Coordinates of C-alpha atoms in Angstrom, one line a residue:
M1 CA 96.6 64.4 -234.3
S2 CA 97.4 68.1 -235.5
N3 CA 95.1 69.3 -237.8
P4 CA 95.9 70.1 -241.5
L5 CA 92.5 70.3 -242.8
T6 CA 91.5 73.6 -241.5
I7 CA 93.2 75.6 -244.0
F8 CA 91.9 73.9 -247.1
L9 CA 91.5 76.4 -249.5
K10 CA 87.6 76.4 -251.1
A11 CA 85.0 74.2 -252.1
K12 CA 86.5 71.9 -254.9
K13 CA 83.9 71.7 -257.4
T14 CA 83.9 75.5 -257.9
Y15 CA 87.7 75.5 -258.1
K16 CA 88.1 72.8 -260.6
L17 CA 85.2 74.0 -262.9
T18 CA 85.9 77.5 -262.7
F19 CA 89.6 78.0 -262.1
G20 CA 91.0 74.6 -263.8
I21 CA 89.3 75.0 -267.2
V22 CA 90.5 78.6 -267.6
L23 CA 93.9 77.8 -266.7
R24 CA 94.4 74.7 -269.2
K25 CA 93.1 77.0 -272.0
S26 CA 95.4 79.9 -271.1
I27 CA 98.3 77.6 -271.2
I28 CA 97.5 76.2 -274.3
S29 CA 96.7 79.8 -275.9
I30 CA 100.4 80.7 -274.3
S31 CA 101.9 77.6 -276.0
I32 CA 100.6 78.8 -279.8
L33 CA 101.1 82.7 -279.4
F34 CA 104.2 82.9 -277.4
P35 CA 106.6 83.3 -280.7
V36 CA 104.0 86.3 -281.9
I37 CA 103.5 88.0 -278.5
V38 CA 106.6 87.5 -276.5
S39 CA 106.6 90.9 -275.4
C40 CA 103.1 91.0 -274.0
T41 CA 102.7 91.3 -270.4
D42 CA 98.8 91.7 -269.8
P43 CA 98.2 90.0 -266.3
F44 CA 95.7 87.2 -266.4
N45 CA 93.4 87.2 -264.0
P46 CA 91.1 84.4 -263.9
S47 CA 87.5 84.6 -262.4
V48 CA 87.3 82.6 -259.3
D49 CA 84.3 82.5 -256.8
T50 CA 86.0 83.0 -253.6
E51 CA 83.1 83.2 -251.6
T52 CA 81.5 79.6 -252.0
A53 CA 83.6 78.0 -249.7
D54 CA 82.1 76.4 -246.9
L55 CA 82.9 72.6 -246.4
F56 CA 82.6 70.9 -243.2
V57 CA 85.6 69.8 -241.9
V58 CA 86.2 66.7 -239.4
D59 CA 89.2 65.7 -238.1
G60 CA 89.1 62.9 -235.5
F61 CA 91.6 60.1 -233.8
V62 CA 91.6 57.7 -231.2
N63 CA 95.1 56.9 -229.9
A64 CA 95.1 53.5 -228.9
T65 CA 98.4 53.9 -227.1
D66 CA 97.4 56.3 -224.6
S67 CA 93.7 56.0 -224.5
T68 CA 92.5 59.4 -225.7
A69 CA 90.5 60.5 -228.4
I70 CA 90.5 64.2 -230.3
V71 CA 88.0 65.3 -232.8
T72 CA 88.5 68.9 -234.4
L73 CA 85.4 70.6 -236.1
S74 CA 85.6 73.6 -238.4
H75 CA 84.8 75.0 -241.3
S76 CA 87.0 75.5 -244.9
R77 CA 87.8 79.2 -245.3
P78 CA 87.8 80.9 -248.6
L79 CA 90.5 82.5 -250.5
T80 CA 89.5 86.0 -249.6
S81 CA 89.4 85.3 -245.7
R82 CA 92.1 86.5 -243.4
G83 CA 91.1 83.7 -240.9
V84 CA 93.0 80.8 -240.2
F85 CA 90.6 78.3 -238.2
I86 CA 86.6 78.9 -238.3
P87 CA 85.3 76.4 -235.6
E88 CA 82.3 74.5 -235.2
K89 CA 81.2 75.1 -231.7
N90 CA 78.9 73.4 -229.2
A91 CA 78.4 70.4 -231.4
R92 CA 77.6 66.7 -229.7
V93 CA 80.4 64.6 -230.5
M94 CA 79.9 60.4 -229.4
I95 CA 82.2 57.5 -230.7
E96 CA 80.5 54.2 -230.6
S97 CA 82.1 50.7 -230.6
S98 CA 81.1 47.5 -232.2
E99 CA 80.6 46.2 -228.8
G100 CA 77.9 48.6 -228.2
E101 CA 79.6 51.2 -226.0
S102 CA 79.1 54.7 -226.5
F103 CA 81.5 57.7 -225.4
S104 CA 80.9 61.4 -225.4
L105 CA 83.7 64.0 -226.1
Q106 CA 83.6 67.4 -224.4
E107 CA 84.5 70.3 -225.8
L108 CA 87.5 71.7 -224.6
D109 CA 88.0 75.0 -226.6
S110 CA 86.3 76.3 -229.7
G111 CA 86.4 73.4 -231.9
K112 CA 88.0 71.0 -230.0
Y113 CA 86.6 67.9 -228.7
A114 CA 88.0 65.3 -226.6
L115 CA 87.9 62.3 -224.2
Q116 CA 91.1 61.8 -221.8
T117 CA 90.1 58.0 -221.2
I118 CA 88.7 55.9 -223.5
P119 CA 88.7 52.0 -223.1
V120 CA 90.1 50.7 -226.4
N121 CA 89.4 47.3 -227.5
K122 CA 91.8 46.6 -230.4
T123 CA 89.1 44.0 -231.6
A124 CA 86.3 46.3 -231.6
S125 CA 86.0 48.9 -234.7
Y126 CA 84.7 52.5 -233.9
T127 CA 82.3 54.9 -235.3
L128 CA 82.1 58.9 -234.9
R129 CA 79.1 60.8 -234.7
V130 CA 78.5 64.5 -234.9
Q131 CA 75.6 66.7 -234.6
T132 CA 76.1 70.4 -235.0
A133 CA 74.3 73.1 -233.2
S134 CA 72.3 73.5 -236.2
G135 CA 70.9 70.0 -236.2
A136 CA 73.1 68.5 -238.8
T137 CA 74.5 64.9 -238.4
Y138 CA 77.3 63.2 -239.6
T139 CA 78.6 59.4 -239.4
S140 CA 82.1 58.2 -240.3
E141 CA 82.5 54.9 -241.6
P142 CA 83.4 52.2 -238.8
V143 CA 87.3 52.0 -238.3
T144 CA 89.4 49.5 -236.6
V145 CA 92.6 50.2 -234.6
R146 CA 95.8 49.9 -236.5
S147 CA 98.8 48.3 -234.8
T148 CA 101.9 50.6 -235.4
P149 CA 105.5 49.2 -234.9
P150 CA 108.5 50.9 -233.1
I151 CA 110.7 53.2 -234.8
D152 CA 113.8 51.6 -235.5
S153 CA 116.2 54.3 -235.3
L154 CA 116.4 58.3 -236.2
T155 CA 119.5 59.7 -237.7
Y156 CA 120.6 62.7 -239.2
R157 CA 123.3 63.8 -241.9
L158 CA 124.1 66.8 -244.3
S159 CA 121.2 67.6 -246.5
N160 CA 121.7 66.8 -250.1
D161 CA 122.8 70.2 -251.0
N162 CA 125.0 70.3 -248.1
L163 CA 123.5 73.6 -246.4
G164 CA 121.5 72.0 -243.8
L165 CA 121.0 69.0 -241.6
S166 CA 118.3 66.3 -242.7
I167 CA 116.5 64.5 -240.0
R168 CA 115.9 60.9 -241.1
L169 CA 113.7 58.1 -239.8
N170 CA 114.3 54.1 -240.3
T171 CA 111.2 51.7 -239.4
H172 CA 110.0 48.0 -240.7
D173 CA 107.2 45.6 -239.7
D174 CA 108.1 42.1 -240.0
T175 CA 104.6 41.1 -240.1
G176 CA 104.0 42.9 -243.4
N177 CA 100.9 44.4 -242.2
S178 CA 101.8 48.0 -241.6
R179 CA 102.9 49.6 -245.4
Y180 CA 101.1 52.7 -245.0
Y181 CA 102.6 55.0 -242.4
S182 CA 102.4 59.1 -241.1
W183 CA 104.4 61.1 -239.0
E184 CA 104.1 64.0 -236.9
Y185 CA 106.9 65.7 -235.0
S186 CA 107.5 68.7 -232.4
E187 CA 110.9 70.2 -232.2
T188 CA 112.4 71.8 -229.0
Y189 CA 115.7 73.6 -229.0
E190 CA 117.7 75.4 -226.9
Y191 CA 119.3 78.8 -227.9
R192 CA 121.0 81.9 -226.6
S193 CA 120.7 85.9 -227.1
Y194 CA 123.6 87.4 -228.5
F195 CA 124.7 89.2 -225.6
N196 CA 124.2 88.1 -222.1
S197 CA 122.3 91.1 -220.1
G198 CA 123.4 91.3 -216.4
F199 CA 121.0 93.9 -215.3
T200 CA 117.2 95.0 -215.1
F201 CA 115.9 98.2 -214.8
E202 CA 114.0 99.0 -211.3
N203 CA 112.9 102.7 -211.1
N204 CA 114.7 103.7 -214.1
Q205 CA 118.2 102.5 -212.5
P206 CA 119.9 99.4 -213.7
V207 CA 120.0 96.7 -211.0
Q208 CA 122.0 93.3 -211.4
R209 CA 120.2 90.5 -212.2
T210 CA 119.9 87.1 -210.3
A211 CA 120.5 84.0 -211.6
E212 CA 116.8 83.3 -211.4
E213 CA 116.1 86.6 -213.8
A214 CA 118.6 85.5 -216.7
V215 CA 117.1 86.1 -220.3
N216 CA 120.0 84.9 -222.2
I217 CA 119.0 81.1 -222.0
C218 CA 115.8 80.3 -223.8
Y219 CA 113.8 77.1 -224.9
L220 CA 111.3 76.9 -228.2
T221 CA 109.0 74.2 -229.1
V222 CA 107.6 74.3 -232.4
P223 CA 105.3 71.6 -233.9
S224 CA 105.3 70.3 -237.3
T225 CA 102.8 71.4 -239.9
R226 CA 103.3 69.4 -243.0
I227 CA 101.6 66.0 -243.9
L228 CA 104.5 63.4 -243.8
L229 CA 103.6 60.3 -245.3
G230 CA 105.7 57.3 -246.4
T231 CA 104.7 53.8 -248.0
S232 CA 106.7 50.5 -248.3
T233 CA 104.0 49.3 -251.0
A234 CA 106.4 49.2 -254.0
L235 CA 109.1 46.8 -251.9
A236 CA 108.9 43.1 -251.3
E237 CA 109.6 44.0 -247.5
D238 CA 107.6 46.4 -245.2
V239 CA 110.8 48.6 -244.7
I240 CA 110.8 52.4 -244.6
Q241 CA 114.5 53.4 -245.1
G242 CA 115.7 56.9 -244.5
E243 CA 112.8 58.7 -244.5
E244 CA 113.7 62.6 -244.5
L245 CA 111.5 64.4 -241.9
T246 CA 112.9 67.7 -242.2
I247 CA 116.0 69.6 -242.9
I248 CA 117.3 72.7 -240.4
P249 CA 119.3 75.1 -242.4
K250 CA 122.7 75.6 -241.6
Y251 CA 122.7 79.2 -239.7
S252 CA 119.1 78.0 -237.8
P253 CA 119.2 78.7 -234.0
K254 CA 117.6 75.3 -233.9
I255 CA 121.1 73.7 -234.0
S256 CA 123.0 76.6 -232.3
V257 CA 123.4 74.9 -228.8
R258 CA 121.1 71.8 -228.7
Y259 CA 118.3 70.1 -230.2
S260 CA 115.6 67.7 -229.7
I261 CA 112.7 66.1 -232.0
L262 CA 110.1 64.0 -230.5
I263 CA 108.8 61.9 -233.5
R264 CA 105.1 60.2 -233.4
Q265 CA 104.6 57.6 -235.9
R266 CA 101.4 55.4 -236.9
V267 CA 100.0 53.4 -239.2
L268 CA 97.1 54.2 -241.7
S269 CA 94.8 52.2 -243.7
A270 CA 95.0 52.4 -247.7
K271 CA 91.8 54.6 -247.7
E272 CA 93.5 56.9 -245.4
Y273 CA 97.0 57.1 -247.0
D274 CA 95.0 58.2 -250.1
Y275 CA 92.8 60.9 -248.4
L276 CA 96.1 62.3 -246.7
Y277 CA 98.1 62.1 -249.9
Q278 CA 95.3 64.1 -251.7
L279 CA 95.3 66.6 -249.0
R280 CA 98.8 67.0 -249.3
Q281 CA 98.8 67.7 -253.2
V282 CA 96.0 70.2 -252.4
T283 CA 97.3 71.9 -249.5
E284 CA 101.2 72.1 -250.2
R285 CA 101.3 72.1 -253.8
L286 CA 98.5 74.2 -255.5
G287 CA 99.0 77.8 -256.1
T288 CA 101.4 78.2 -259.1
F289 CA 100.6 78.5 -262.5
F290 CA 101.8 75.1 -263.6
D291 CA 100.5 73.4 -260.6
P292 CA 98.3 70.0 -261.2
L293 CA 94.6 70.7 -260.4
P294 CA 93.1 69.3 -257.1
G295 CA 91.6 66.0 -257.3
E296 CA 88.6 64.6 -255.1
V297 CA 89.6 64.7 -251.4
I298 CA 87.3 62.0 -250.2
G299 CA 87.5 60.9 -246.5
N300 CA 85.4 58.4 -244.4
I301 CA 82.3 60.8 -243.2
S302 CA 79.5 61.7 -244.8
R303 CA 76.1 63.9 -243.8
D304 CA 73.2 61.5 -242.7
G305 CA 70.2 61.1 -244.7
G306 CA 71.7 60.4 -248.2
S307 CA 72.7 64.1 -248.5
S308 CA 75.1 65.0 -251.2
E309 CA 76.8 67.6 -249.1
M310 CA 80.8 67.4 -249.6
I311 CA 82.6 66.7 -246.2
L312 CA 86.2 67.1 -245.8
G313 CA 87.4 64.9 -242.8
N314 CA 88.8 61.7 -241.7
F315 CA 88.3 59.5 -238.5
S316 CA 90.8 56.5 -237.5
A317 CA 92.0 54.8 -234.3
A318 CA 95.4 53.7 -234.4
E319 CA 98.6 53.0 -231.8
V320 CA 101.2 55.6 -231.6
Y321 CA 104.4 55.0 -231.2
E322 CA 106.9 58.2 -229.7
E323 CA 110.5 58.3 -229.8
R324 CA 112.6 61.7 -228.7
F325 CA 115.9 62.1 -230.4
F326 CA 118.6 64.9 -229.2
I327 CA 121.5 66.5 -231.2
N328 CA 124.3 68.5 -229.6
K329 CA 125.9 71.3 -231.7
G330 CA 129.3 69.8 -230.9
E331 CA 128.2 66.4 -232.5
L332 CA 127.4 67.9 -235.8
P333 CA 129.7 67.7 -238.9
L334 CA 132.0 71.3 -238.8
D335 CA 130.2 72.5 -241.7
L336 CA 127.0 72.8 -239.5
Q337 CA 128.7 74.0 -236.1
A338 CA 127.9 77.8 -237.6
S339 CA 126.5 80.5 -235.2
P340 CA 123.3 81.8 -236.0
I341 CA 123.3 85.5 -237.9
T342 CA 122.1 88.2 -235.8
K343 CA 121.9 91.4 -237.6
G344 CA 122.2 94.9 -235.8
C345 CA 123.5 93.4 -232.6
Q346 CA 126.0 96.3 -231.5
L347 CA 127.0 97.5 -228.5
E348 CA 126.3 100.9 -227.3
F349 CA 127.8 102.9 -224.3
T350 CA 126.3 105.2 -221.7
C351 CA 128.0 108.5 -220.6
D352 CA 130.2 108.4 -217.3
I353 CA 127.4 109.0 -214.6
R354 CA 129.6 110.6 -212.6
I355 CA 130.3 113.6 -215.2
P356 CA 127.5 116.4 -215.2
R357 CA 125.2 116.4 -218.1
T358 CA 126.5 119.7 -219.2
T359 CA 130.1 118.7 -219.7
L360 CA 131.5 117.7 -223.2
Q361 CA 131.9 113.8 -223.3
P362 CA 132.8 111.2 -226.2
P363 CA 130.0 110.2 -228.5
C364 CA 127.6 108.6 -225.8
V365 CA 124.1 108.2 -224.7
F366 CA 122.7 109.5 -221.0
L367 CA 121.4 106.6 -218.9
E368 CA 118.1 108.4 -218.5
D369 CA 117.9 108.8 -222.3
I370 CA 118.1 104.9 -223.2
S371 CA 115.3 103.6 -225.2
D372 CA 112.5 101.5 -223.2
N373 CA 113.3 98.6 -225.4
A374 CA 117.0 98.5 -224.8
M375 CA 118.9 95.8 -222.4
I376 CA 121.5 96.8 -220.4
I377 CA 124.8 94.5 -220.8
E378 CA 127.8 95.1 -218.6
A379 CA 128.9 97.6 -216.3
A380 CA 132.0 99.7 -216.2
Y381 CA 133.2 99.8 -212.3
D382 CA 135.8 102.4 -210.6
L383 CA 138.3 101.4 -208.1
M384 CA 135.5 101.3 -205.6
G385 CA 133.8 99.1 -207.2
K386 CA 130.8 101.0 -208.2
P387 CA 129.5 101.2 -211.7
Y388 CA 129.8 104.5 -213.5
A389 CA 128.9 103.5 -217.2
Y390 CA 127.3 100.7 -218.8
S391 CA 127.0 99.0 -222.5
F392 CA 123.4 98.4 -223.9
A393 CA 122.0 96.8 -226.8
R394 CA 118.3 96.3 -228.6
D395 CA 116.0 93.9 -226.8
Y396 CA 116.0 91.0 -229.3
C397 CA 120.1 91.0 -229.0
G398 CA 119.8 90.8 -225.0
D399 CA 116.4 88.9 -224.5
C400 CA 115.8 85.6 -226.0
R401 CA 112.3 85.8 -225.3
T402 CA 112.1 88.3 -228.0
Q403 CA 112.3 85.3 -230.3
G404 CA 109.5 83.1 -228.9
G405 CA 111.0 81.2 -226.2
I406 CA 110.9 80.7 -222.6
T407 CA 113.5 80.5 -220.0
T408 CA 112.1 77.5 -218.1
R409 CA 114.0 74.5 -219.1
P410 CA 111.9 71.6 -220.2
D411 CA 111.3 68.5 -217.9
F412 CA 112.8 66.2 -220.7
W413 CA 115.9 68.3 -221.1

């Protein structure tokens, strides 16, 4: 389970009492005075305590499908902090079952603790216990393993504004016991560089690439970062129909050749759904002048000993259903079969290497003067089959790796 918790803004009480009250009063003042001071543009700088932000953040999940457990421990960061993740290191993390079993998780890297094989009994309940390096202890409420139905289908269509590709999901539960759902996904796509670089440099000389050295076809995997939730509580049947997971813009390289999305679906309890819904409200909507004020984001983990310390975190256990979906460019509506826009990708040409440097030539670049980040694209050959000039371009135009991908094709491709 991905960890959307570690980027939580700051301690909620301070934010609500300081920033929220000032905002509401200011909105009222603006409403009353607007006809009179319409030309006033003095900036409004509310007093916000940006440093009192040290919530302990816990994100724990037992995957009953692959029998794994992952717990991530971290701290929230203040508004002025440039860091993204403040891990809680060297903690002791245990999961206990209602049948008396106890499982210890090991720290994989900073703040992340895992157990690769945990025997999950779907009739038992599980409790998370954490002891930090400073000696503070925390305990979750007992949770049961939620059953998850399969995904019925994944579909796509033009987005409502006709400017992108909308990926949608359908699922249902005949028993009516699911009702609350969450989804995560990772996208993998194949894309091409604007030009195919046929040469590499060795000893400052162009050398033709082998097939294994090709850098014009790449694959990039990108995880989802949003909290995706759905519920069927307003319906008579437990059905999710046409749930939009993501929109891919029209000129995105994601759909320039071939696209794949791996969806992970799981069922939530009503309390966990409320927790994630509130968390989504805070992390995705808060930030503009008229956004709603944050409510209490209450999970199921508390500090032992009756402490009033606020904890941002949740522990849960459920089956996870996965499904992978592929889309080829040729299958898309014609409106979406557009090539990505690559600015600044133009070919330049070297001078004829057979002609001395002192001889006047048409506008060109001498081979030895080519920039280190240029890519040799093609060669011009004489009648003897020897190259005498080359075309070249910027590195991002001829090397797909500069856009973050790798040339190794995924096993599932």
